[in-house]
mmCIF file of C-alpha atoms and ligand atoms in Angstrom:
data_model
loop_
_atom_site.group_PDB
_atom_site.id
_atom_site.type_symbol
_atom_site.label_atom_id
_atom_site.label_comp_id
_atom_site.label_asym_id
_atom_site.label_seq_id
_atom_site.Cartn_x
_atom_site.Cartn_y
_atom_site.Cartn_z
ATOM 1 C CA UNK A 1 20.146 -87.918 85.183
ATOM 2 C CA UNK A 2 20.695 -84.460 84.465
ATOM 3 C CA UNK A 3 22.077 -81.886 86.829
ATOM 4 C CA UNK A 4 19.087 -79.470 88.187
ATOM 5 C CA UNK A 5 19.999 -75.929 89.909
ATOM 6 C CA UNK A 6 17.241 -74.968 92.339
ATOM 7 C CA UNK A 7 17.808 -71.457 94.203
ATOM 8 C CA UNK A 8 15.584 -70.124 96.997
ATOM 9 C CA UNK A 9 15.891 -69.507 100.938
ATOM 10 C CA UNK A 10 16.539 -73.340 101.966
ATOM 11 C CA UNK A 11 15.963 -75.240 104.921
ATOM 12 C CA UNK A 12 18.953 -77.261 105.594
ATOM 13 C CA UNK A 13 20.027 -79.954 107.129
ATOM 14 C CA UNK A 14 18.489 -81.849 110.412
ATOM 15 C CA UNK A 15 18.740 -78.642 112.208
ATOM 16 C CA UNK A 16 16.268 -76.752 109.821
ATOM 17 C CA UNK A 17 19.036 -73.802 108.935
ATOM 18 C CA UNK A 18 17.455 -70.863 106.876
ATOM 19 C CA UNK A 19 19.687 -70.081 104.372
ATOM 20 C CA UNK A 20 19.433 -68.158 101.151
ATOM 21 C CA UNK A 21 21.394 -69.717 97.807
ATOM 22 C CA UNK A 22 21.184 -72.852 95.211
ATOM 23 C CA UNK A 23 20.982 -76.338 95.691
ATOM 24 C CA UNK A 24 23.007 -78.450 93.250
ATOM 25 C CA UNK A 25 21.168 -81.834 92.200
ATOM 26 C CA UNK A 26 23.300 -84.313 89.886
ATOM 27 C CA UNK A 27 22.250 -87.961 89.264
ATOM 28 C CA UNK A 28 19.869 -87.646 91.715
ATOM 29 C CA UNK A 29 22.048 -86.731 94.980
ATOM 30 C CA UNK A 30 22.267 -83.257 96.096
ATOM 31 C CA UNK A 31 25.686 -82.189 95.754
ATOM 32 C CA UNK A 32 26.235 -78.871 96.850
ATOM 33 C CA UNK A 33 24.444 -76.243 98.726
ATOM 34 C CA UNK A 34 26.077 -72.707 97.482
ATOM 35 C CA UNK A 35 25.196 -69.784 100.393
ATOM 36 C CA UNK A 36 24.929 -67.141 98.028
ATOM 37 C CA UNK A 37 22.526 -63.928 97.159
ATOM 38 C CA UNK A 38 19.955 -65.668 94.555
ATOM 39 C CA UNK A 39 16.892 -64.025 92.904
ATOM 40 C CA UNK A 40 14.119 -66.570 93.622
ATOM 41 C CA UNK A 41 12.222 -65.904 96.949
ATOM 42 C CA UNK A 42 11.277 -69.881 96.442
ATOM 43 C CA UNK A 43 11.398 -71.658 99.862
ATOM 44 C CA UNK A 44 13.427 -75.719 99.758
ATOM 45 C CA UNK A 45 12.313 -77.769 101.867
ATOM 46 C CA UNK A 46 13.036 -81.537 102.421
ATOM 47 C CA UNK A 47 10.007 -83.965 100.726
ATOM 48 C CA UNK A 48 7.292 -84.451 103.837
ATOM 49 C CA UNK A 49 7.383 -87.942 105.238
ATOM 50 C CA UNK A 50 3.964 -88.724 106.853
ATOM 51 C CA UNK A 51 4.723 -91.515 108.890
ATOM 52 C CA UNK A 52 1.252 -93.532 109.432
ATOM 53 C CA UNK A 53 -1.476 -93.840 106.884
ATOM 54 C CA UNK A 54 -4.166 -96.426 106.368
ATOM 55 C CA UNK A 55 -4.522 -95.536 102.255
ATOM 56 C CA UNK A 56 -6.661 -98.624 102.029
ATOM 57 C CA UNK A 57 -9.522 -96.491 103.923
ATOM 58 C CA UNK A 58 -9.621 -94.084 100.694
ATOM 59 C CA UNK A 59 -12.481 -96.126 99.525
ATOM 60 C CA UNK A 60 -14.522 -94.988 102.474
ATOM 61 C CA UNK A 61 -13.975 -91.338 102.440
ATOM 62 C CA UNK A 62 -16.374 -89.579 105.035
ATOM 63 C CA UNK A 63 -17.831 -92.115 106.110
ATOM 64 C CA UNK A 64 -17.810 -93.863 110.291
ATOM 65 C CA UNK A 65 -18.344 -90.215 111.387
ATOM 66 C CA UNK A 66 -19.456 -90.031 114.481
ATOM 67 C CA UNK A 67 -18.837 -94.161 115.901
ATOM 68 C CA UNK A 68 -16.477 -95.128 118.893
ATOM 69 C CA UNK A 69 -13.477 -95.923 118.186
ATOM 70 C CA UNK A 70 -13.802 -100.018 117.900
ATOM 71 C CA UNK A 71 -16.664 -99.506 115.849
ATOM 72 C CA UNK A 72 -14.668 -97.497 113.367
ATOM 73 C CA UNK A 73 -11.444 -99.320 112.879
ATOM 74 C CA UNK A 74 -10.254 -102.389 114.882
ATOM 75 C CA UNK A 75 -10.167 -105.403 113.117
ATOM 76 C CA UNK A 76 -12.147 -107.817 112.167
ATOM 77 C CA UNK A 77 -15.623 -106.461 111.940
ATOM 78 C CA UNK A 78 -15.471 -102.709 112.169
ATOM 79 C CA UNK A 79 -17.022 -100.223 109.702
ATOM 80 C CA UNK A 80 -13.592 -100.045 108.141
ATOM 81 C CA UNK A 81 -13.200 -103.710 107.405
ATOM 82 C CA UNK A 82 -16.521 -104.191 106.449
ATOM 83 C CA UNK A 83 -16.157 -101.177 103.627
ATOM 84 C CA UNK A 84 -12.707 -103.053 102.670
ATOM 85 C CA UNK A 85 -14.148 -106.711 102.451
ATOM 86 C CA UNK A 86 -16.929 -105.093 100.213
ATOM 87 C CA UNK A 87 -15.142 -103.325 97.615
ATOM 88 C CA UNK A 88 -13.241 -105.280 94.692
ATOM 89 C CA UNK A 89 -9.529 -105.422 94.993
ATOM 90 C CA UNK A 90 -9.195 -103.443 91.526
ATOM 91 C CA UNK A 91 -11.483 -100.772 93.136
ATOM 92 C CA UNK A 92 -8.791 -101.080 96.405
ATOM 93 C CA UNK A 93 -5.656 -100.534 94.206
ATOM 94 C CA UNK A 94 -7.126 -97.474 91.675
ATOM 95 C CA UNK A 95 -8.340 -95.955 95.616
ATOM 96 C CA UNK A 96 -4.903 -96.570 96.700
ATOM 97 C CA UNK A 97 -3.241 -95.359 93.849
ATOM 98 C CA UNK A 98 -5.154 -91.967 93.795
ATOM 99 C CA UNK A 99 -4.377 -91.524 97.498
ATOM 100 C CA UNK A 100 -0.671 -91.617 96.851
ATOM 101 C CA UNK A 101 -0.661 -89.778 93.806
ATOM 102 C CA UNK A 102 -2.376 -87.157 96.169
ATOM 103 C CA UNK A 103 0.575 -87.365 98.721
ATOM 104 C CA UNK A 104 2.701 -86.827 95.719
ATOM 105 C CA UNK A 105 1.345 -83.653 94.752
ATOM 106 C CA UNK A 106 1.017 -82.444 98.113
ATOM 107 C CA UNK A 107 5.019 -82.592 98.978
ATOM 108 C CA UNK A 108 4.761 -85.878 100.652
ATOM 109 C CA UNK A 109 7.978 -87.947 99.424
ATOM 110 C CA UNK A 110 7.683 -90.952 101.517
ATOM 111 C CA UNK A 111 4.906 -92.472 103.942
ATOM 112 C CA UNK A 112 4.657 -95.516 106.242
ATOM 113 C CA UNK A 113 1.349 -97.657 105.813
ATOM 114 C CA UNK A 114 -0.335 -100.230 108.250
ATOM 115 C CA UNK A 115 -1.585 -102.326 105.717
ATOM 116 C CA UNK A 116 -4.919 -104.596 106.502
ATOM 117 C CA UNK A 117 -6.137 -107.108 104.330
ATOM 118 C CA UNK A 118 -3.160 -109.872 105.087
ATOM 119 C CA UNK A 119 -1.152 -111.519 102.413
ATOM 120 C CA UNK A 120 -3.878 -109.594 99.888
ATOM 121 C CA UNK A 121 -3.913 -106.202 101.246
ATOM 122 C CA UNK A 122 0.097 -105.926 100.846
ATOM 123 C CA UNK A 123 -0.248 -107.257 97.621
ATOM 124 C CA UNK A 124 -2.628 -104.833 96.840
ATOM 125 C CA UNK A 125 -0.254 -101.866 97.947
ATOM 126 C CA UNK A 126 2.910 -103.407 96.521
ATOM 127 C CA UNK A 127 0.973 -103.189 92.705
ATOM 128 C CA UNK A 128 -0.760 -99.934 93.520
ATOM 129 C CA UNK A 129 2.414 -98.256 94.662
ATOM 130 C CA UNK A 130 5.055 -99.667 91.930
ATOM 131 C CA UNK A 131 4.906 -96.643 89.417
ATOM 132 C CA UNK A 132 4.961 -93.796 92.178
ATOM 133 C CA UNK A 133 8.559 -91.792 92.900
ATOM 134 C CA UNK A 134 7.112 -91.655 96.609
ATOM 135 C CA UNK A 135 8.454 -94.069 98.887
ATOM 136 C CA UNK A 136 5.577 -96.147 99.903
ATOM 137 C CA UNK A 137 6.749 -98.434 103.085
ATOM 138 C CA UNK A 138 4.694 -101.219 103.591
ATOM 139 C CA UNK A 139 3.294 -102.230 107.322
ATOM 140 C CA UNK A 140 1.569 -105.306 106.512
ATOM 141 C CA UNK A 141 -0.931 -107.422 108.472
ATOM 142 C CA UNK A 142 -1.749 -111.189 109.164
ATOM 143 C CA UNK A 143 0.456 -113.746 109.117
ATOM 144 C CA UNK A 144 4.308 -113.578 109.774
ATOM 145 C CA UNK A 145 4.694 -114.364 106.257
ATOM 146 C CA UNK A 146 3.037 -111.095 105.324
ATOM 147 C CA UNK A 147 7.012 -109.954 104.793
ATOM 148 C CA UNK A 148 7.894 -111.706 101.881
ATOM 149 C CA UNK A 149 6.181 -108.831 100.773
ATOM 150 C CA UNK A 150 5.556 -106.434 102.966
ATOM 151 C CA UNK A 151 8.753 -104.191 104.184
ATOM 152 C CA UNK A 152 7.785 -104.407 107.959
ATOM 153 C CA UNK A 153 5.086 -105.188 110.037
ATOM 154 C CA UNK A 154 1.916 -103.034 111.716
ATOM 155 C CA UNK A 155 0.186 -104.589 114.310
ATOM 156 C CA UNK A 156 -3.064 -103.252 114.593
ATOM 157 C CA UNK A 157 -2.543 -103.665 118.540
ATOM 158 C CA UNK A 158 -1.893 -105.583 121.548
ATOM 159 C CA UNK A 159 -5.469 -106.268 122.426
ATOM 160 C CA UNK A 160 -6.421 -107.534 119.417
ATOM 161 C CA UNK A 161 -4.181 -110.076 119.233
ATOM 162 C CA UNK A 162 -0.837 -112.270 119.756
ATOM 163 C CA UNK A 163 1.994 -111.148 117.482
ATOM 164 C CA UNK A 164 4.503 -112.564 119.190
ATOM 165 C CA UNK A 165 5.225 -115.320 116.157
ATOM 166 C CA UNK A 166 4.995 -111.825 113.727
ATOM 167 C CA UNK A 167 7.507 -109.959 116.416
ATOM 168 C CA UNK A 168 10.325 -112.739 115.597
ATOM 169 C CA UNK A 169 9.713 -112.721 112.204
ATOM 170 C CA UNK A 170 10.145 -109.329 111.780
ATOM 171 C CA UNK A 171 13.369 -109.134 113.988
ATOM 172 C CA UNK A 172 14.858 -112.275 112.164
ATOM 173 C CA UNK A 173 14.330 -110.463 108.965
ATOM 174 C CA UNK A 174 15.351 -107.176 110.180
ATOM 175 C CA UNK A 175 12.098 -105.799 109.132
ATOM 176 C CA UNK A 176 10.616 -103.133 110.951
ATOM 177 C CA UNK A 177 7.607 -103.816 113.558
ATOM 178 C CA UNK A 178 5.473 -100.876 114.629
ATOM 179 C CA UNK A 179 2.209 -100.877 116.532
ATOM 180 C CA UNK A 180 -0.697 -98.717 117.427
ATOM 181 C CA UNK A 181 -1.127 -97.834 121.752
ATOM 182 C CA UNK A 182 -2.459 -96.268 123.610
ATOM 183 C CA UNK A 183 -5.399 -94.934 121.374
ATOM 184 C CA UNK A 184 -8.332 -95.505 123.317
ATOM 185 C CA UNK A 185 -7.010 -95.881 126.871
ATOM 186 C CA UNK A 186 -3.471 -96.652 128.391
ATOM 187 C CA UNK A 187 -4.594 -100.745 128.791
ATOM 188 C CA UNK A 188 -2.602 -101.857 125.784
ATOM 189 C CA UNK A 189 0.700 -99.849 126.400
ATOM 190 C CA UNK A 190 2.475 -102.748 128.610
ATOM 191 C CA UNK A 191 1.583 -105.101 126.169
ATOM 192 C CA UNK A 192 2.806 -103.505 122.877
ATOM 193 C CA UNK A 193 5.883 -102.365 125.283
ATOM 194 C CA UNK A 194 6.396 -105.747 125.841
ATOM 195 C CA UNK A 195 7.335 -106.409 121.891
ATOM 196 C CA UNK A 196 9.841 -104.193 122.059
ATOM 197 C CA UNK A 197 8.519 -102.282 118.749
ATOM 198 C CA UNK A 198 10.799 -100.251 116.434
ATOM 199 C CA UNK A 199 8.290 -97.535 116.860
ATOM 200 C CA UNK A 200 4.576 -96.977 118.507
ATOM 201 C CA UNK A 201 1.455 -95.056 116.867
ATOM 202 C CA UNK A 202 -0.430 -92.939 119.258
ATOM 203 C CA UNK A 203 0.117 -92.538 122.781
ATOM 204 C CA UNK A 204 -2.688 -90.523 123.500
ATOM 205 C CA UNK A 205 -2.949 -91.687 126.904
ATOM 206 C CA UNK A 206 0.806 -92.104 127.732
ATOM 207 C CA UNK A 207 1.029 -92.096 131.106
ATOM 208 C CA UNK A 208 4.140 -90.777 133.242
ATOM 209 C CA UNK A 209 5.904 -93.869 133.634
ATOM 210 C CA UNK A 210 5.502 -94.391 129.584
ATOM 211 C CA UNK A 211 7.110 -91.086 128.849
ATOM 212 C CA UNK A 212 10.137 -92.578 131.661
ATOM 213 C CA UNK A 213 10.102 -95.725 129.417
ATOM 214 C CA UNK A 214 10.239 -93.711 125.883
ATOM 215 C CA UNK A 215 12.724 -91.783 127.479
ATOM 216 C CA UNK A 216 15.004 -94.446 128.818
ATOM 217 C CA UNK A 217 14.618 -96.795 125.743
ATOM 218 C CA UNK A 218 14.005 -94.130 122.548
ATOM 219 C CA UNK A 219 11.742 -95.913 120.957
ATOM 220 C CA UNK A 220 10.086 -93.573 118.305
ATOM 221 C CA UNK A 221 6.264 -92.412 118.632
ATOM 222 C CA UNK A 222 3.731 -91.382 116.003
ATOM 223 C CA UNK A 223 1.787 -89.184 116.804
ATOM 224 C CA UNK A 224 -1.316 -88.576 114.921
ATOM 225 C CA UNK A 225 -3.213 -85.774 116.485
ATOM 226 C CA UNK A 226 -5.691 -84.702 114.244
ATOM 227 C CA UNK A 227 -7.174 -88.264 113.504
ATOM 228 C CA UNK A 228 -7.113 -88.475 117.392
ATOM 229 C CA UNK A 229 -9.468 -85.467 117.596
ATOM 230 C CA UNK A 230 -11.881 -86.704 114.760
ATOM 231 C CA UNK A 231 -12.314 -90.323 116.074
ATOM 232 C CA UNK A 232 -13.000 -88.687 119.810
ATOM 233 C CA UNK A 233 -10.384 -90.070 121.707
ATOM 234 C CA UNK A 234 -8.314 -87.516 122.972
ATOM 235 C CA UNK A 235 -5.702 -85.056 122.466
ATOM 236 C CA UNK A 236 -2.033 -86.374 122.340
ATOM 237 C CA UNK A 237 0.701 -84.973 124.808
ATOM 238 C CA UNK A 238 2.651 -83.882 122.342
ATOM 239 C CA UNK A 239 4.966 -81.886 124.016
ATOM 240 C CA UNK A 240 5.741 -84.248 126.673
ATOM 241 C CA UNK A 241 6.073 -87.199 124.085
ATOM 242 C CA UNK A 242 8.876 -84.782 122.301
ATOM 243 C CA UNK A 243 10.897 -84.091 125.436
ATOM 244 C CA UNK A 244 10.846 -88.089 126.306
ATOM 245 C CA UNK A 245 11.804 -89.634 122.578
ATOM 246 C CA UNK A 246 11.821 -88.746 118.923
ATOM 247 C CA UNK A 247 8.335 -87.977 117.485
ATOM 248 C CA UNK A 248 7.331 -87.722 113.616
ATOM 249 C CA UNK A 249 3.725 -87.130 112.727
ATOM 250 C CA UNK A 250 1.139 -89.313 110.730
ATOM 251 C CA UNK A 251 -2.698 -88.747 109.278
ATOM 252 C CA UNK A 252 -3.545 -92.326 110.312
ATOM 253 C CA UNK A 253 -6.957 -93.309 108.389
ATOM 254 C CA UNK A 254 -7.886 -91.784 105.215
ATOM 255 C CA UNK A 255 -11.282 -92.042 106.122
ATOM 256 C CA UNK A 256 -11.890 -89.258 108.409
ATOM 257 C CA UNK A 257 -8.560 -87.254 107.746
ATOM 258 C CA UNK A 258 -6.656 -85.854 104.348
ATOM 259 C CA UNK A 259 -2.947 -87.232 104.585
ATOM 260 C CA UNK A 260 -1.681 -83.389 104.064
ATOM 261 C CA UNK A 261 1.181 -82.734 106.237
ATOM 262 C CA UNK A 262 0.722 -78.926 105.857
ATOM 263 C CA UNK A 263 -2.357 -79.454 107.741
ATOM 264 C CA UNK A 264 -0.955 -81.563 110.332
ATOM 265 C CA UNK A 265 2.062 -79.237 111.290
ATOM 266 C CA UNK A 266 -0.201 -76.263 111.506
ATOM 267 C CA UNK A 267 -2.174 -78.106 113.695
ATOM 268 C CA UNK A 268 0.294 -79.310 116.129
ATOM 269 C CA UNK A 269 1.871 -75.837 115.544
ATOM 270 C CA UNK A 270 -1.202 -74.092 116.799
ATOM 271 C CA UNK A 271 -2.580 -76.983 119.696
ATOM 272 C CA UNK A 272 1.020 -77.264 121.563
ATOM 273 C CA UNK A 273 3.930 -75.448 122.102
ATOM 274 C CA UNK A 274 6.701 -76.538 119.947
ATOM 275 C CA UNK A 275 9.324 -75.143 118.349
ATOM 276 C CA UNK A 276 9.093 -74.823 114.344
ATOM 277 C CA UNK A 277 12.232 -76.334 113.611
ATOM 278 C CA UNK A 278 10.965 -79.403 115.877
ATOM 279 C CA UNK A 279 7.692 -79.454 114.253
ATOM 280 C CA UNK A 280 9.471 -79.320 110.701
ATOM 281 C CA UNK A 281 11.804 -82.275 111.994
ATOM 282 C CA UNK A 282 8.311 -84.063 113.191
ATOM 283 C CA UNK A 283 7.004 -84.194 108.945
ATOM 284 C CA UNK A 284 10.404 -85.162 107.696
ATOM 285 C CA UNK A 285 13.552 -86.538 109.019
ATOM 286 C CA UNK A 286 12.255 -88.047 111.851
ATOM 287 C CA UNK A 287 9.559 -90.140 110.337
ATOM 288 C CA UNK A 288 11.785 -91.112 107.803
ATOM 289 C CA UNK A 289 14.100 -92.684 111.034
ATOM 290 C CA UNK A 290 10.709 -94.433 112.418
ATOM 291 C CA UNK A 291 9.238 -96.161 109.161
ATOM 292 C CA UNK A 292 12.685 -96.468 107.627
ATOM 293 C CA UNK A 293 12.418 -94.203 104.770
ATOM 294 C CA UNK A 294 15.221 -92.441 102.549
ATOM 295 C CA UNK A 295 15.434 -88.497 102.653
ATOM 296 C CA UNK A 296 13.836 -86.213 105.309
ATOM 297 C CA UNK A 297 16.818 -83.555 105.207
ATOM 298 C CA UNK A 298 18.368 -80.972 102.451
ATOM 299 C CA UNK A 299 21.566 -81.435 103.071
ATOM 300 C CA UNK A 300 24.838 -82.467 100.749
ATOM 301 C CA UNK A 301 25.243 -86.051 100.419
ATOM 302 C CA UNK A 302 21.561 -86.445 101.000
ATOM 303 C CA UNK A 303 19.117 -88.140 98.299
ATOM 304 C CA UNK A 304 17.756 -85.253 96.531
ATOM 305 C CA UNK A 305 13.819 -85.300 97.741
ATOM 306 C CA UNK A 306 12.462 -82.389 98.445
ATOM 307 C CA UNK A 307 9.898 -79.298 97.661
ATOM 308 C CA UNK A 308 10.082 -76.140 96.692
ATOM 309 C CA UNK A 309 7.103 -73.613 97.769
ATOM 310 C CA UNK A 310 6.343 -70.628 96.003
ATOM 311 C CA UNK A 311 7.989 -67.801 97.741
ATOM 312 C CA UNK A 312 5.106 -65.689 96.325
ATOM 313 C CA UNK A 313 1.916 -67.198 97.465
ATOM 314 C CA UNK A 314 1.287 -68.032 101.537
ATOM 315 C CA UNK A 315 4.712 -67.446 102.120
ATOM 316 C CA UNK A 316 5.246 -63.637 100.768
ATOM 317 C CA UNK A 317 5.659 -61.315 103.303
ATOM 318 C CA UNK A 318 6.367 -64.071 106.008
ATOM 319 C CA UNK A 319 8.885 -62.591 108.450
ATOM 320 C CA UNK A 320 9.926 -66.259 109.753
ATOM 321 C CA UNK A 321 10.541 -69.072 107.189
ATOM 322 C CA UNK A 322 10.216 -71.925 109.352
ATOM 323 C CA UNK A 323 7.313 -70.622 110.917
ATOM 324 C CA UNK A 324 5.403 -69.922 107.900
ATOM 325 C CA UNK A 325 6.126 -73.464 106.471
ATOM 326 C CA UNK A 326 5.017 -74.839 109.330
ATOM 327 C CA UNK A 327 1.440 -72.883 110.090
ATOM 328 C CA UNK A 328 0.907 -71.294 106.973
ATOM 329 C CA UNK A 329 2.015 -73.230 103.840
ATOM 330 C CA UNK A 330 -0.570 -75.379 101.862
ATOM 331 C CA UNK A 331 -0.950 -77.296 98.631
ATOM 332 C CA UNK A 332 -1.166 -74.182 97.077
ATOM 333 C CA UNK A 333 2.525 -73.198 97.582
ATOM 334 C CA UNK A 334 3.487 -76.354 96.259
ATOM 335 C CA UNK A 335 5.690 -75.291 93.027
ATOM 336 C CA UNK A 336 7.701 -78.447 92.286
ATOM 337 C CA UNK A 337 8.143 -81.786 94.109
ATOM 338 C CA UNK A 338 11.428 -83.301 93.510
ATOM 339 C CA UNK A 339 11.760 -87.142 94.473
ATOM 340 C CA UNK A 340 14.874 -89.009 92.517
HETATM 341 ZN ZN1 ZN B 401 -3.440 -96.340 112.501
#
């Protein structure tokens, strides 16, 4: 691979540092950060990691507007399953397909998907994901043998089921086990608590001796607060969930909710009082840590996947980098997506 020079203000390493020079790529690694006066007014950021889709709901964009929660989503005879079971799995996979292609071009370098469908549905995302630079990390569903394919497991949650055979299998492959809580009410905390998951979606109703547990234990927590808002179920305490454990942010369904980052850290930007660097960590490195995923940092050493933003667009003018990446950039200022 060849060696690429990219120069702009860039946002390095875990600790989001502003600085203004080039970033060296060769055979796909980034080699060298040079701090020096360069002409661009480009801004680098790591590749956006957006830790908890459903891609499979593409197929039902805007529609389940409006329903309770149940009735939307949980398995088996929701609105959601009942669009999936009626569309073809060719018409699944081009959906799919299209949905990451989307993430692509919006700066999104890896995501994390809870997979429904079983044995088929992972199958489904395995050949609609196969051509795509972005890291697509399979969550599937069903039965423990799901991870021959799949690379970990979502559990949908742990009222609607027993995944206690699916919880060993996981661990005995080393395969990562996530699981929604705490969506609707706190009643299903304890019990996906009591897998000891690799990371939780949710926590909208957290109460304080959940936050004690995150805290004690560290176990990582999606948080998905604009899908939370559409579906009616609440408002995420965001802040508290960051000072207990690490936190990275999701879309969660497709249906009701774009999977665009920008939109989801200038939300959470806006709604609670975080800092920017935090809420930049939130889209990148730390999802990467919860769903397993390469990159999430610009840094030497580091897999080079990341996006540069047009310094001249949203950005121009902006007194505070991180800031403006993190309530004011778009898929507009997206200039170049790098993911080798
Ligand atoms: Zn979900």
């Amino acid at each position: 691979m060849a060696t690429m020079e990219i120069e702009g203000r860039v946002v390095v390493g875990e600790e989001m540092r502003v600085v203004e020079g080039t970033v060296v790529v060769e055979d796909g690694e980034i080699t060298e950060i040079r701090e020096e006066e360069v002409e661009s007014d480009d801004v680098i950021i790591p590749a956006l990691v957006n830790a908890h889709t459903h891609i499979g709901d593409t197929i039902a964009k805007e529609t389940g507007r409006g329903l309770p929660l149940d009735e939307v989503v949980a398995p088996p005879d929701s609105h959601k399953h009942r669009m999936l079971r009626s569309a073809s799995r060719d018409e699944k996979r081009a959906a799919m397909r299209h949905a990451v292609e989307r993430m692509r071009s919006d700066g999104i370098g890896a995501f994390g998907d809870f997979r429904e469908g079983g044995l088929e549905g992972a199958e489904d995302f395995r050949a609609a994901t196969a051509d795509s630079p972005v890291e697509s990390v399979a969550f599937g569903s069903g039965p423990p043998e799901v991870l021959d394919i799949a690379d970990g497991y979502g559990a949908s949650g742990a009222r609607d089921d027993d995944f206690t055979e699916e919880r060993a299998e996981a661990r005995e492959r080393e395969a990562i086990f996530g699981i929604h809580a705490g969506e609707r009410d706190a009643d299903d905390i304890d019990g996906a608590f009591g897998y000891d998951p690799d990371f939780l979606v949710h926590m909208v109703h957290a109460r304080e001796e959940d936050l004690d547990r995150l805290n004690e234990d560290g176990t990582p927590v999606v948080a998905c607060p604009r899908c939370n808002l559409v579906i009616g179920v609440g408002k995420p305490p965001v802040e508290e969930l960051v000072e207990a454990t690490t936190v990275a942010l999701g879309t969660d369904n497709v249906m009701l909710n774009v999977p665009s980052l920008w939109r989801e850290m200038e939300f959470v930007s806006k709604h609670y009082d975080i800092p920017d660097d935090e809420v930049l960590r939130m889209a990148t490195v730390n999802g990467a840590r919860a769903i397993g995923a390469e990159g999430g940092t610009v840094e030497e050493g580091a897999p080079a996947r990341l996006v540069v933003l047009h310094g001249d667009r949203s950005l121009a003018y902006t007194q505070d980098v991180l800031a403006g990446v993190v309530r004011r950039a778009g898929a507009v200022d997206v200039k170049q997506v790098v993911l080798q």
